XYZ file of C-alpha atoms in Angstrom:
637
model
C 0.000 0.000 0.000
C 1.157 3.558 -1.048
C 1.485 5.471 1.638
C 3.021 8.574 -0.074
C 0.951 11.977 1.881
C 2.851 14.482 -1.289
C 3.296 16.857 1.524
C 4.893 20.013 0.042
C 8.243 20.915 0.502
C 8.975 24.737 1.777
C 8.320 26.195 5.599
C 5.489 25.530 7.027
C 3.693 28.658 6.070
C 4.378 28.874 2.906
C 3.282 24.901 1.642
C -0.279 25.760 1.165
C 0.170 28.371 -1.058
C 2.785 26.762 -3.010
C 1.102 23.654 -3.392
C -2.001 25.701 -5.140
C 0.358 27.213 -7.427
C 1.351 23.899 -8.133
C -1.327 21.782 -9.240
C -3.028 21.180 -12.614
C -5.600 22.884 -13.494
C -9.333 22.375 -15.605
C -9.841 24.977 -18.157
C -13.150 26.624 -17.202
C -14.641 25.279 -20.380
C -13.806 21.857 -19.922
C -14.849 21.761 -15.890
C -18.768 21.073 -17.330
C -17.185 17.694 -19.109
C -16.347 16.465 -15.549
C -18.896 14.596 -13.614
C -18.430 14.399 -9.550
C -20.217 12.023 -7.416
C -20.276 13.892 -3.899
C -21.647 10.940 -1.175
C -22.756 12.780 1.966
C -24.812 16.312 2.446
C -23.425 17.911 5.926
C -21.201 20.439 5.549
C -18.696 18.950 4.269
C -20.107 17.301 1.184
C -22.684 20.209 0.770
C -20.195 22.905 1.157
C -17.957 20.929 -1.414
C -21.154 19.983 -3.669
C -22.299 23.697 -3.966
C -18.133 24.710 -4.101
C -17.594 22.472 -7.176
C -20.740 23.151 -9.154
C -20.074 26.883 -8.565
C -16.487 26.285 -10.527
C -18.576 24.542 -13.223
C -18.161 20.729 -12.900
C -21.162 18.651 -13.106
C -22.124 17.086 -9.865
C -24.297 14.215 -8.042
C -25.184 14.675 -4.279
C -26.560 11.863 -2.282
C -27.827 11.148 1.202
C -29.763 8.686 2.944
C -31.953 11.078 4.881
C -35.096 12.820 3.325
C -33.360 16.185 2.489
C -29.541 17.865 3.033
C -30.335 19.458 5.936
C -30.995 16.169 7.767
C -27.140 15.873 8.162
C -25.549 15.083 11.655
C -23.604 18.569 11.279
C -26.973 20.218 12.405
C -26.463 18.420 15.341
C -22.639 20.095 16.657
C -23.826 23.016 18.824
C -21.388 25.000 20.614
C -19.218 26.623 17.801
C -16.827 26.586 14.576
C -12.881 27.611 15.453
C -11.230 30.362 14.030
C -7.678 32.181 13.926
C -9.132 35.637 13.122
C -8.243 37.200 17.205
C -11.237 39.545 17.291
C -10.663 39.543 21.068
C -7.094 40.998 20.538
C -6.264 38.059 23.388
C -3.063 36.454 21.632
C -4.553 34.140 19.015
C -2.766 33.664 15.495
C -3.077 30.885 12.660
C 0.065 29.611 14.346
C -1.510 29.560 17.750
C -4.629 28.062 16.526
C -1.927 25.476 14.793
C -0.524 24.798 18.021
C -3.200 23.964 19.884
C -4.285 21.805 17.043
C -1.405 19.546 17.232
C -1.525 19.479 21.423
C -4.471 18.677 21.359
C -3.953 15.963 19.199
C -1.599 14.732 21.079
C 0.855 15.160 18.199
C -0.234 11.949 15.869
C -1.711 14.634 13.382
C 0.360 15.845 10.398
C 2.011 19.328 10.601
C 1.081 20.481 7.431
C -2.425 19.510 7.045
C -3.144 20.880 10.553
C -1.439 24.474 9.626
C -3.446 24.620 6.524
C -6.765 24.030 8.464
C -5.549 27.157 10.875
C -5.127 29.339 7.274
C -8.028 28.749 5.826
C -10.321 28.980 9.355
C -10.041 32.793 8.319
C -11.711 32.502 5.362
C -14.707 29.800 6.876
C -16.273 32.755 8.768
C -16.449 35.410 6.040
C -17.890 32.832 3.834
C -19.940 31.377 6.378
C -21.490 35.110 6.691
C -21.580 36.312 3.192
C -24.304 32.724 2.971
C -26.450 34.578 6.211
C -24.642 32.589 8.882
C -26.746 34.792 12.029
C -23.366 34.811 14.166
C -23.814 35.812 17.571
C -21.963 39.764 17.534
C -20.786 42.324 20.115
C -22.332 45.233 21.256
C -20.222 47.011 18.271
C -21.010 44.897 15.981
C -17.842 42.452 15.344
C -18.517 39.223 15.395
C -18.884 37.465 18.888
C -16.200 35.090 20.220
C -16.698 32.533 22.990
C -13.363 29.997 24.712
C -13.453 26.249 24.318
C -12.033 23.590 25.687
C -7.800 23.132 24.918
C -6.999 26.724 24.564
C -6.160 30.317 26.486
C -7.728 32.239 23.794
C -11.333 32.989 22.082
C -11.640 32.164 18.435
C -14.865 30.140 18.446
C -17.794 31.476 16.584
C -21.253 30.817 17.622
C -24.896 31.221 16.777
C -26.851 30.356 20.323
C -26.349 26.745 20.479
C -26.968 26.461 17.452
C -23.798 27.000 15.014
C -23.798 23.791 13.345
C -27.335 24.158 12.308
C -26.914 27.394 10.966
C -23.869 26.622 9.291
C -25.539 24.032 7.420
C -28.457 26.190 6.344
C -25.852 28.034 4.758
C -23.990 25.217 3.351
C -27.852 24.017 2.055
C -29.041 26.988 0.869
C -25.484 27.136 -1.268
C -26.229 23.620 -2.545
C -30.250 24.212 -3.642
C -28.878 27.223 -5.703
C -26.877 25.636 -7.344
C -29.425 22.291 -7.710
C -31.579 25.292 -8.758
C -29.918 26.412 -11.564
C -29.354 21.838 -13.091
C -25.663 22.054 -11.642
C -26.198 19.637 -9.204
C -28.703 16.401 -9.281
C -29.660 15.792 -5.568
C -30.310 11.696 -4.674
C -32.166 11.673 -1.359
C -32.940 8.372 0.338
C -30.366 7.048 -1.473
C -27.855 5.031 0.785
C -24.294 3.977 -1.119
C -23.495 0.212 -1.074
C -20.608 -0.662 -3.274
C -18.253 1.676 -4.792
C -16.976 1.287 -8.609
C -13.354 0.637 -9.180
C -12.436 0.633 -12.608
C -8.681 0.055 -13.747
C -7.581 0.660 -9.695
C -9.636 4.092 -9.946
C -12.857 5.307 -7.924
C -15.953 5.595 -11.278
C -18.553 5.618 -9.642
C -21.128 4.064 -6.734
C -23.936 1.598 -6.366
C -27.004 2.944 -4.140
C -29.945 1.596 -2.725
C -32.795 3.369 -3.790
C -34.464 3.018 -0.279
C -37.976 3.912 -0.470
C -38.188 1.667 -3.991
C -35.516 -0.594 -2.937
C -33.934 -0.565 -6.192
C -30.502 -1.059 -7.255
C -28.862 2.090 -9.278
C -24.957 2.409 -10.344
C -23.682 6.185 -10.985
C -20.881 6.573 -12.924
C -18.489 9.674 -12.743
C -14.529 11.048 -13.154
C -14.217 10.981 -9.026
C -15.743 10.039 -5.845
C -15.739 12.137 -2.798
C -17.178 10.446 0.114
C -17.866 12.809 3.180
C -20.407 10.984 5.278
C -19.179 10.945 8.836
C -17.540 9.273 11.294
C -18.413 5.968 12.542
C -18.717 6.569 16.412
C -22.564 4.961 16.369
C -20.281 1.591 17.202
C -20.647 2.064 20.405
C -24.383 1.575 19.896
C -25.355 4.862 22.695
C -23.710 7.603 20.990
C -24.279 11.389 21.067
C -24.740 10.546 16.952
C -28.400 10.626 15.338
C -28.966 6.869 14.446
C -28.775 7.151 10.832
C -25.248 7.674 10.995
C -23.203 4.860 10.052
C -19.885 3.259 8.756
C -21.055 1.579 5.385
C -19.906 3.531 2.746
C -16.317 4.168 4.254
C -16.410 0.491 5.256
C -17.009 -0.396 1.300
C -14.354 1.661 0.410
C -11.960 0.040 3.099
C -13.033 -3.465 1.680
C -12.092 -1.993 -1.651
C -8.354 -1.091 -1.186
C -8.858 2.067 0.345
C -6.678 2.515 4.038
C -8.141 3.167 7.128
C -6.246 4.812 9.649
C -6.241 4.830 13.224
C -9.288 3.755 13.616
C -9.044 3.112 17.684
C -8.994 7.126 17.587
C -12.784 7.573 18.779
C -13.475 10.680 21.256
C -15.826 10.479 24.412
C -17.572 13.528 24.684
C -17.266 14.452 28.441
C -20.345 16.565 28.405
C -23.291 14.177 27.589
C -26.781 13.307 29.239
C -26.090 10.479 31.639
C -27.704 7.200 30.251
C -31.000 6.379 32.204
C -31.752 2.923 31.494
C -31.905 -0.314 28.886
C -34.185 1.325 27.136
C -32.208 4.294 24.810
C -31.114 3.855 21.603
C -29.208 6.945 21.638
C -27.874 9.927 24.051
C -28.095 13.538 24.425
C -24.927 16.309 23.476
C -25.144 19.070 26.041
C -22.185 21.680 24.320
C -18.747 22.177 25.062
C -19.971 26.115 25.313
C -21.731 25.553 28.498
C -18.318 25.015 30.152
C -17.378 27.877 29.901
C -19.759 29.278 32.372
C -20.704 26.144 33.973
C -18.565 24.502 37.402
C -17.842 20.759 37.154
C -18.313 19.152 40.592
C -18.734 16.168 42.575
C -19.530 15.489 46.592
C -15.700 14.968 48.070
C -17.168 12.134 50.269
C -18.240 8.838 48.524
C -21.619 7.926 49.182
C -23.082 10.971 49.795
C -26.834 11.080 48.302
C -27.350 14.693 49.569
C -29.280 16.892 47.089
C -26.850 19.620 45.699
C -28.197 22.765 47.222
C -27.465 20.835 50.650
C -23.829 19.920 50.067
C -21.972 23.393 51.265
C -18.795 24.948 49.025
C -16.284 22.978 51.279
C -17.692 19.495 50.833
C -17.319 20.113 46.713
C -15.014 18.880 44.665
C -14.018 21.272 41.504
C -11.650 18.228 40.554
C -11.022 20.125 36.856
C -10.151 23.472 38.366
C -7.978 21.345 40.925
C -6.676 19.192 39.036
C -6.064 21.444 35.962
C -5.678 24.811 37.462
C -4.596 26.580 33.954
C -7.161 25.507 31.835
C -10.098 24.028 34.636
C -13.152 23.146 33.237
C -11.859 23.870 29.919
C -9.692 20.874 29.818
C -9.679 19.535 26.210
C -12.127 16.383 26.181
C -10.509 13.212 26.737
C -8.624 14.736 29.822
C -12.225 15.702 30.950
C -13.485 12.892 30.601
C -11.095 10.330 31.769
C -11.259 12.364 35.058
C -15.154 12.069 35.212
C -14.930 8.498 34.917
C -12.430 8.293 37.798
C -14.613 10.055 40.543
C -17.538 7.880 39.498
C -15.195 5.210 39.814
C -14.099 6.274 43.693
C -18.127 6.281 44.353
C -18.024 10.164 44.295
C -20.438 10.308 40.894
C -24.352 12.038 41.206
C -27.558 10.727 40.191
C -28.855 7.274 39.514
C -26.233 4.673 39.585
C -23.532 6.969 40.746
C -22.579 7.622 36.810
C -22.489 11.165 37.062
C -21.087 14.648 37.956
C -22.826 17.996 37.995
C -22.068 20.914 35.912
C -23.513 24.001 37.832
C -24.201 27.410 36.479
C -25.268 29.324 40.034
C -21.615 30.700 40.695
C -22.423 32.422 36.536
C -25.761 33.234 37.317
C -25.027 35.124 40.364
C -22.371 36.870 38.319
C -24.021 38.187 35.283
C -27.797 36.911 36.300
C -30.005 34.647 34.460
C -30.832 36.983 31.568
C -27.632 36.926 30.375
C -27.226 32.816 30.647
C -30.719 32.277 28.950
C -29.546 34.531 26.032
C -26.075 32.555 25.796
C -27.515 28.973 26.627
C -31.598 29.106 26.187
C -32.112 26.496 23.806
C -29.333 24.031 25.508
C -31.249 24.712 28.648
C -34.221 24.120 27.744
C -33.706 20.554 26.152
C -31.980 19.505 28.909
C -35.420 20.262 30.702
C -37.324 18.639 28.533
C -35.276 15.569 28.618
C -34.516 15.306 32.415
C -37.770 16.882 33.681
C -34.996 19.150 35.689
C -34.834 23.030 35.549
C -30.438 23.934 34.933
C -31.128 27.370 36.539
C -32.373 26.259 39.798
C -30.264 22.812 39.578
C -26.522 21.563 38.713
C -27.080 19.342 35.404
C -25.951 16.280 35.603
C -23.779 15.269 32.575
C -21.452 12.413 32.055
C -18.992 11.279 29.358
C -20.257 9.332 25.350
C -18.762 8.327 22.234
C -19.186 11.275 20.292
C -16.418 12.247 17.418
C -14.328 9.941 15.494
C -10.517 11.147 14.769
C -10.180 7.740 12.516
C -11.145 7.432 8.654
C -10.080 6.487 5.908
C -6.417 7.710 5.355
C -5.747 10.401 2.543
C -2.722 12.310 1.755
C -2.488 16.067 1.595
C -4.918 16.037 -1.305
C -7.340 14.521 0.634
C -7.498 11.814 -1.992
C -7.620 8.400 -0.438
C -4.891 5.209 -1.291
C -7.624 4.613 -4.674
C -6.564 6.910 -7.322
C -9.740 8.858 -7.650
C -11.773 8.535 -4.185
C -11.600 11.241 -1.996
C -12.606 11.883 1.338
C -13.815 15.059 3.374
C -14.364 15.685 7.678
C -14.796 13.317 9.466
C -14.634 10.515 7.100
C -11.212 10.935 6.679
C -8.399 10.224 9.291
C -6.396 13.674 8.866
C -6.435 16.673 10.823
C -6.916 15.867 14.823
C -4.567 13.319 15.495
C -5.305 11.111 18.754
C -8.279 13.920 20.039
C -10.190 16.367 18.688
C -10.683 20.022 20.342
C -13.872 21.564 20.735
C -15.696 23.327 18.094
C -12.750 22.058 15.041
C -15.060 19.463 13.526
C -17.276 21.955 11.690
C -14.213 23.729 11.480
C -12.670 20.743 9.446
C -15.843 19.669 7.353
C -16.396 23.426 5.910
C -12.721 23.913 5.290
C -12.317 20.662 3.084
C -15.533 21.225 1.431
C -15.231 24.880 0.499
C -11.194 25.239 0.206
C -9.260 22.395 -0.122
C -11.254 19.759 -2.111
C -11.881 22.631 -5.164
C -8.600 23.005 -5.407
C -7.140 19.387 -5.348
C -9.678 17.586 -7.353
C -8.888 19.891 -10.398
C -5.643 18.717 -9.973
C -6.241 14.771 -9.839
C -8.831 15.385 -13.053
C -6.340 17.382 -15.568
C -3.909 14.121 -15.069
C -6.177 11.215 -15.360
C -7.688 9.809 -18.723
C -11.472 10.450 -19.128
C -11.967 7.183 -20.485
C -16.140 6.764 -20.454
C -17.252 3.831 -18.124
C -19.375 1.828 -19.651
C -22.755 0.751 -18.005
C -22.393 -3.176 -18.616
C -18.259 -3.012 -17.455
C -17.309 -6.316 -15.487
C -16.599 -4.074 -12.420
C -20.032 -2.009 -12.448
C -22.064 -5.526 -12.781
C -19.667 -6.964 -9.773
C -20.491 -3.899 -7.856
C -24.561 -4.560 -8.298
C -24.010 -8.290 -7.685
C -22.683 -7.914 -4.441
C -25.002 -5.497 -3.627
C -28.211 -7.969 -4.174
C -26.264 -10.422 -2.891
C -25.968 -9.063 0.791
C -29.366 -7.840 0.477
C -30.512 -11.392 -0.317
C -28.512 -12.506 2.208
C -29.579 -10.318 4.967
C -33.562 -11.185 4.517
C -32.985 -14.986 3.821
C -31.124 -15.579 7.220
C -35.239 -15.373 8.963
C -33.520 -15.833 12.625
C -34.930 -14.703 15.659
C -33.077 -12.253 16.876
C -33.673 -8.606 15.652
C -30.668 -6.544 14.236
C -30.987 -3.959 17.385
C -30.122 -7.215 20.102
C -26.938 -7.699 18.155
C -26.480 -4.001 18.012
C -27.098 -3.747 21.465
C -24.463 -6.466 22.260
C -21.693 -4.341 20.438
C -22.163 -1.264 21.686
C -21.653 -3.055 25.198
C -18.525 -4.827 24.397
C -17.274 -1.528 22.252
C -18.063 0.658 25.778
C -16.439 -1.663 28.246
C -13.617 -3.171 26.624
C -12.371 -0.561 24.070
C -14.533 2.697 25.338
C -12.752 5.500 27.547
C -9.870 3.068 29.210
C -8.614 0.021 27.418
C -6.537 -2.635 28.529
C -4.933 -5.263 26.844
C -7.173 -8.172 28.607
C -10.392 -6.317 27.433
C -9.319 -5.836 23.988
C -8.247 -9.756 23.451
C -11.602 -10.281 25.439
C -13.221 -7.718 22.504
C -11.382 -9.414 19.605
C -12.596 -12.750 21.062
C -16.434 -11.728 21.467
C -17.138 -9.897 18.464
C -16.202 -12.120 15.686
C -18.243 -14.818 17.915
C -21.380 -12.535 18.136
C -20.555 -11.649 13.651
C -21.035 -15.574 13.460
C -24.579 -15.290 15.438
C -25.083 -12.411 13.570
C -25.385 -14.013 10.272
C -26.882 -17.288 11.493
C -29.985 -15.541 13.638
C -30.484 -12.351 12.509
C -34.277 -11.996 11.701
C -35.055 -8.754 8.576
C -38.698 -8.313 8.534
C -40.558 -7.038 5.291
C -39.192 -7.049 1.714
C -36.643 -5.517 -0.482
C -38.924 -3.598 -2.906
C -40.494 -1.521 0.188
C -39.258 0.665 2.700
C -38.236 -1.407 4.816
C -35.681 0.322 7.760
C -35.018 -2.946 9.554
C -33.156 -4.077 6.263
C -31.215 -0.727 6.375
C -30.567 -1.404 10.272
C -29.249 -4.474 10.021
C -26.847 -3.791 6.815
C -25.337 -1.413 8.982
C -25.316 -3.323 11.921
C -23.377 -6.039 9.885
C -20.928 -3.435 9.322
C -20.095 -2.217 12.829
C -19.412 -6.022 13.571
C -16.388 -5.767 10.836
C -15.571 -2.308 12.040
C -15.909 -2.693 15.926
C -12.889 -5.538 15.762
C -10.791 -3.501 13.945
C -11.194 -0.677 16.367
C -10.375 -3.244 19.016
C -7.092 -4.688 16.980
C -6.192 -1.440 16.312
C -5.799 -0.119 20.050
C -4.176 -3.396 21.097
C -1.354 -2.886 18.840
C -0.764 0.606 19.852
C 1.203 0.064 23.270
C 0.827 3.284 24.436
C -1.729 5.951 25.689
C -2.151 9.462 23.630
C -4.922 11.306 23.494
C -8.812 9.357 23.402
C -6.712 6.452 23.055
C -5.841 5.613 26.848
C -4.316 1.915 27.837
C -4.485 1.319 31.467
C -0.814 0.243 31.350
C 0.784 2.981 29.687
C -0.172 6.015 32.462
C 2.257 7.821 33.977
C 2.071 8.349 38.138
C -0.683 11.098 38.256
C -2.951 8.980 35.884
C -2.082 10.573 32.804
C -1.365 9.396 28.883
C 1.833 7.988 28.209
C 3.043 8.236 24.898
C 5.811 6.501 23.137
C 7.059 8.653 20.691
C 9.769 6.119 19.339
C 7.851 3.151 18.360
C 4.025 4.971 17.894
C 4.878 8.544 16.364
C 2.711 7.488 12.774
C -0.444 6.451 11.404
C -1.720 3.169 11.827
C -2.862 2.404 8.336
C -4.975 -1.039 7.622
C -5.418 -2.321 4.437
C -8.168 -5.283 3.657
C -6.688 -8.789 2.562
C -9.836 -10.629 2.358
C -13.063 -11.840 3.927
C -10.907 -14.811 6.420
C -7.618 -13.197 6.730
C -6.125 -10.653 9.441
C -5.900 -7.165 7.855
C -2.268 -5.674 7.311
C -0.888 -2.881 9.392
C 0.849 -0.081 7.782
C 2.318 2.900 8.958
C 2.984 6.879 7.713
C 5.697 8.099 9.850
C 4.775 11.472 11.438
C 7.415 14.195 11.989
C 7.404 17.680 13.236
C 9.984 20.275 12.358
C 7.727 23.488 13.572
C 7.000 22.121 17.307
C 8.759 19.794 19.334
C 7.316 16.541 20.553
C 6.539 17.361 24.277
C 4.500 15.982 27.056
C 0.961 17.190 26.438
C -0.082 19.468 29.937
C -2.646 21.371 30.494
C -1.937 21.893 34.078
């Protein structure tokens, strides 16, 4: 497998720019002979859609859900990252750079991460020019809020609602330009199979899920931006829809996937209530920023909050982490929630929670001013939890959330297929072993509207346009194996329903490979899951027909695929012997309780590559190295 990332030579600064000059490009005229299959409608794949149709090239946009703005992007709250230092407090693109590569716990590449910081400048004034309603100062400059990971403000934010409104923008970019026969918009349309032609990406093969019917699309290139895969874990802040399959079909296809044991618990979640959730609840970053993390210093104690007095409290983040406090980036968060829960100090049913408290911040600027920062946040928590926030602590706790693992691409964002490409959080390539707060919307708009555009020209003016034609070997092996899982899937008639075996991952995902790992629980994991894939396949029990809608057979498709994906999650972390970032093995912690990295034998990318339905994938590695910061203990202390 080619691992070659054709980073550009040149400082740091200056590779961007040089690598733009650089690459091929289409002559405007011959852009409309191009066709682009964009799979995926958030902001990554509508911002690139609508970017791409705008230069001229002829484009296909599908997603499973009913329209574009059904993406999971509507779902990130808090805010979008960005290097412009309205708050004259210190921040820079080389700042923003920094803390990019701490926070990653330096297993992301340099150059990939400084061109994110350039180009964050240029997401906001775009973002606004589409009617982004960003929250603004008194003046009138746009409003900046902190997040966790960094001393500065340079996130963005609309309410609690940024990644909705970002992706009304992004959506209302994309209907202009379906508007105007630029782009050809496939809803409920779920990719199954991807083309390769001649070892490059032509094209995919969708389910047409209301119809059930089988349709192949043909193009020059493939750009899959559809997500991350963190609904393995079964409860997930994720919506349900959201799903590994058509990154999985690529992996099974030749393409690499990259550090896939990468997943990020989200420290500030809705504590799980019982059996009976299929998914959980995202309270923001944001609210951290006014709200006190706390727990009862005695184990045991049941006492209501308003009874426990200030000296009986527990601030562990503001103890423990007295420069950054309750802004501690998120795995350091949330590895420390789990640890008071686990001394019998956690809140709430079960113990399996702490309380973030806003009645320090509402004595200090009054409730007015929280309700016009937080309302909407505080008010679903109410709904869900029955509990009022501004009489009450909430009670959060930590989820899988974000997933820093994809499928690997080089500085292109082009995958190891010659023609597939990959946007956000599909791909493996900006966040290294943790993602900061409020940089995934960050990352999906930047590849979308400023990187892909460029790159794909590039890849297009050197490769033969060579028509694909509709009865090629390939395209009819594609559609075989398409009706052939289908078949498969409904002709098992077990008994057991596709959301028991779900169910069954998710809890051998949380407790052997979740927030701490260990090597017993992960040969325990590799053990279990290919057991429970075996019942899987023998028992699993599809209602209804193919020709229909028919969700259960979408459920369980996808289910079959988090049984692949969830053991290579688990062989992934077992062969990296150390702890960086989300990725924390119990026997690599230093005295205090902290990751331990091993920067001589783990400073790269663990790349897999496929090698066949009954054989042990192959491990691969990129070799990271940093010339512009120096490998360091990450502290935030």
């Amino acid at each position: 497998m080619n691992l070659d990332a054709k980073i550009p030579s040149g400082p740091l600064a200056e590779k961007w720019s040089k690598h733009k000059f650089d690459l091929k490009l289409v002559n405007p005229a011959n852009k409309r002979k191009y066709h682009i299959i964009m799979v995926g409608s958030g902001l990554a794949g509508a911002g690139g859609a609508a970017s791409l149709a705008e230069l001229g090239y002829e484009v296909s946009c599908f997603c499973y859900q009913d329209s574009p703005r059904r993406a999971h992007s509507i779902a990130a709250q808090g805010g979008i990252n960005a290097a412009k230092n309205y708050h004259n407090d210190g921040d820079s693109v080389y700042r923003l750079f920094y803390d990019t590569v701490k926070g990653g716990d330096f297993r992301a590449r340099e150059a990939n991460v400084h061109r994110l910081a350039e180009v964050s400048v240029n997401i906001i004034d775009q973002c606004a020019a589409l009617g982004v309603p960003f929250a603004r100062e008194y003046g009138g400059l746009l409003d900046n809020r902190s997040f966790g990971g960094a001393l500065v403000s340079r996130t963005f934010y609309a309410r609690g609602q940024t990644g909705q409104q970002l992706l009304l923008g992004a959506y209302q970019a994309l209907e202009r330009q379906i508007g105007l026969g630029k782009v050809r918009m496939f809803s409920r349309h779920e990719m199954q199979e991807l083309v390769v032609v001649d070892g490059r990406a032509r094209g995919i093969v969708v389910r047409d899920l209301v119809t059930g019917e089988v349709e192949t699309h043909l193009a020059d290139a493939v750009c899959l931006a559809t997500g991350g895969y963190g609904n393995v874990f079964y409860l997930s802040t994720n919506a349900k829809g959201c799903n590994t399959t058509a990154i999985w079909r690529a992996y099974k296809q030749g393409a690499g996937f990259a550090n896939p044991c990468y997943t990020q618990i989200h420290p500030t979640c809705i504590p799980v209530t019982g059996e009976h959730q299929s998914k959980l609840t995202l309270m923001s970053e944001s609210l951290r920023n006014d709200g006190r993390i706390w727990v009862p210093k005695r184990k045991g104690d049941t006492r209501r909050p308003d009874q426990i007095p200030e000296d009986e409290r527990d601030y562990y983040l503001e103890r423990k982490y007295p420069s950054y406090g309750n802004l501690a980036p998120r795995d350091i968060s949330s590895r420390a929630a789990k640890q008071v829960c686990d001394e019998g100090r956690g809140v709430g049913p079960g113990g399996q929670g702490v309380y973030l408290d806003f009645a320090e911040a509402i004595g200090r600027l009054g409730e007015d001013a929280i309700r016009e920062k937080y309302g909407n946040l505080f008010e679903m928590y109410e709904r869900i939890t029955a509990e009022d926030p501004y009489q009450v602590p909430m009670r959060i706790y930590p989820a899988s959330h974000y997933t820093m693992g994809g499928l690997w691409v080089d500085y292109d964002l082009m995958s190891t297929i010659p023609g597939l490409f990959v946007l956000g959080e599909a791909n493996f390539s900006d966040h290294g072993a943790n993602r900061l707060g409020a940089s995934a919307l960050m990352q999906g708009l930047a590849d979308g509207y400023f990187v892909i555009p460029y790159t794909i020209g590039d890849y297009l003016a050197r490769a033969s346009r060579t028509p694909v034609p509709a009865d090629h070997a390939a395209v009819r092996a594609a559609e075989a194996a398409v009706r052939e899982r289908t078949a498969r899937l409904l002709g098992v008639r077990g008994r057991r329903t596709p959301t028991s075996f779900y169910r069954a991952l998710g809890k051998i995902m949380w407790e052997d490979c979740g927030m701490a790992r260990n090597r017993a629980g992960l040969e325990r994991a590799l053990s279990e899951i290919p057991a429970l894939r075996e019942e899987f396949w023998r028992d699993v029990k599809v209602t209804g027909e193919n020709g229909e809608l028919n969700q259960q057979l979408e459920l369980a498709g996808r289910v079959a695929d988090f049984l692949e994906l969830g053991e290579l999650v688990a062989r992934d972390a077992l062969a990296r012997e150390e702890s960086c970032g989300a990725h924390f093995r119990e026997e690599y912690q230093t005295e205090e309780g902290e990751a331990r990295r091993d920067d001589e034998r783990f400073c790269h990318v663990a790349v897999w590559e496929h090698a066949g339905a009954d054989r042990a994938p192959l491990r691969h590695v990129e070799p990271l190295s940093y010339e512009s910061v120096h490998l360091a203990t990450r502290s935030y202390k």
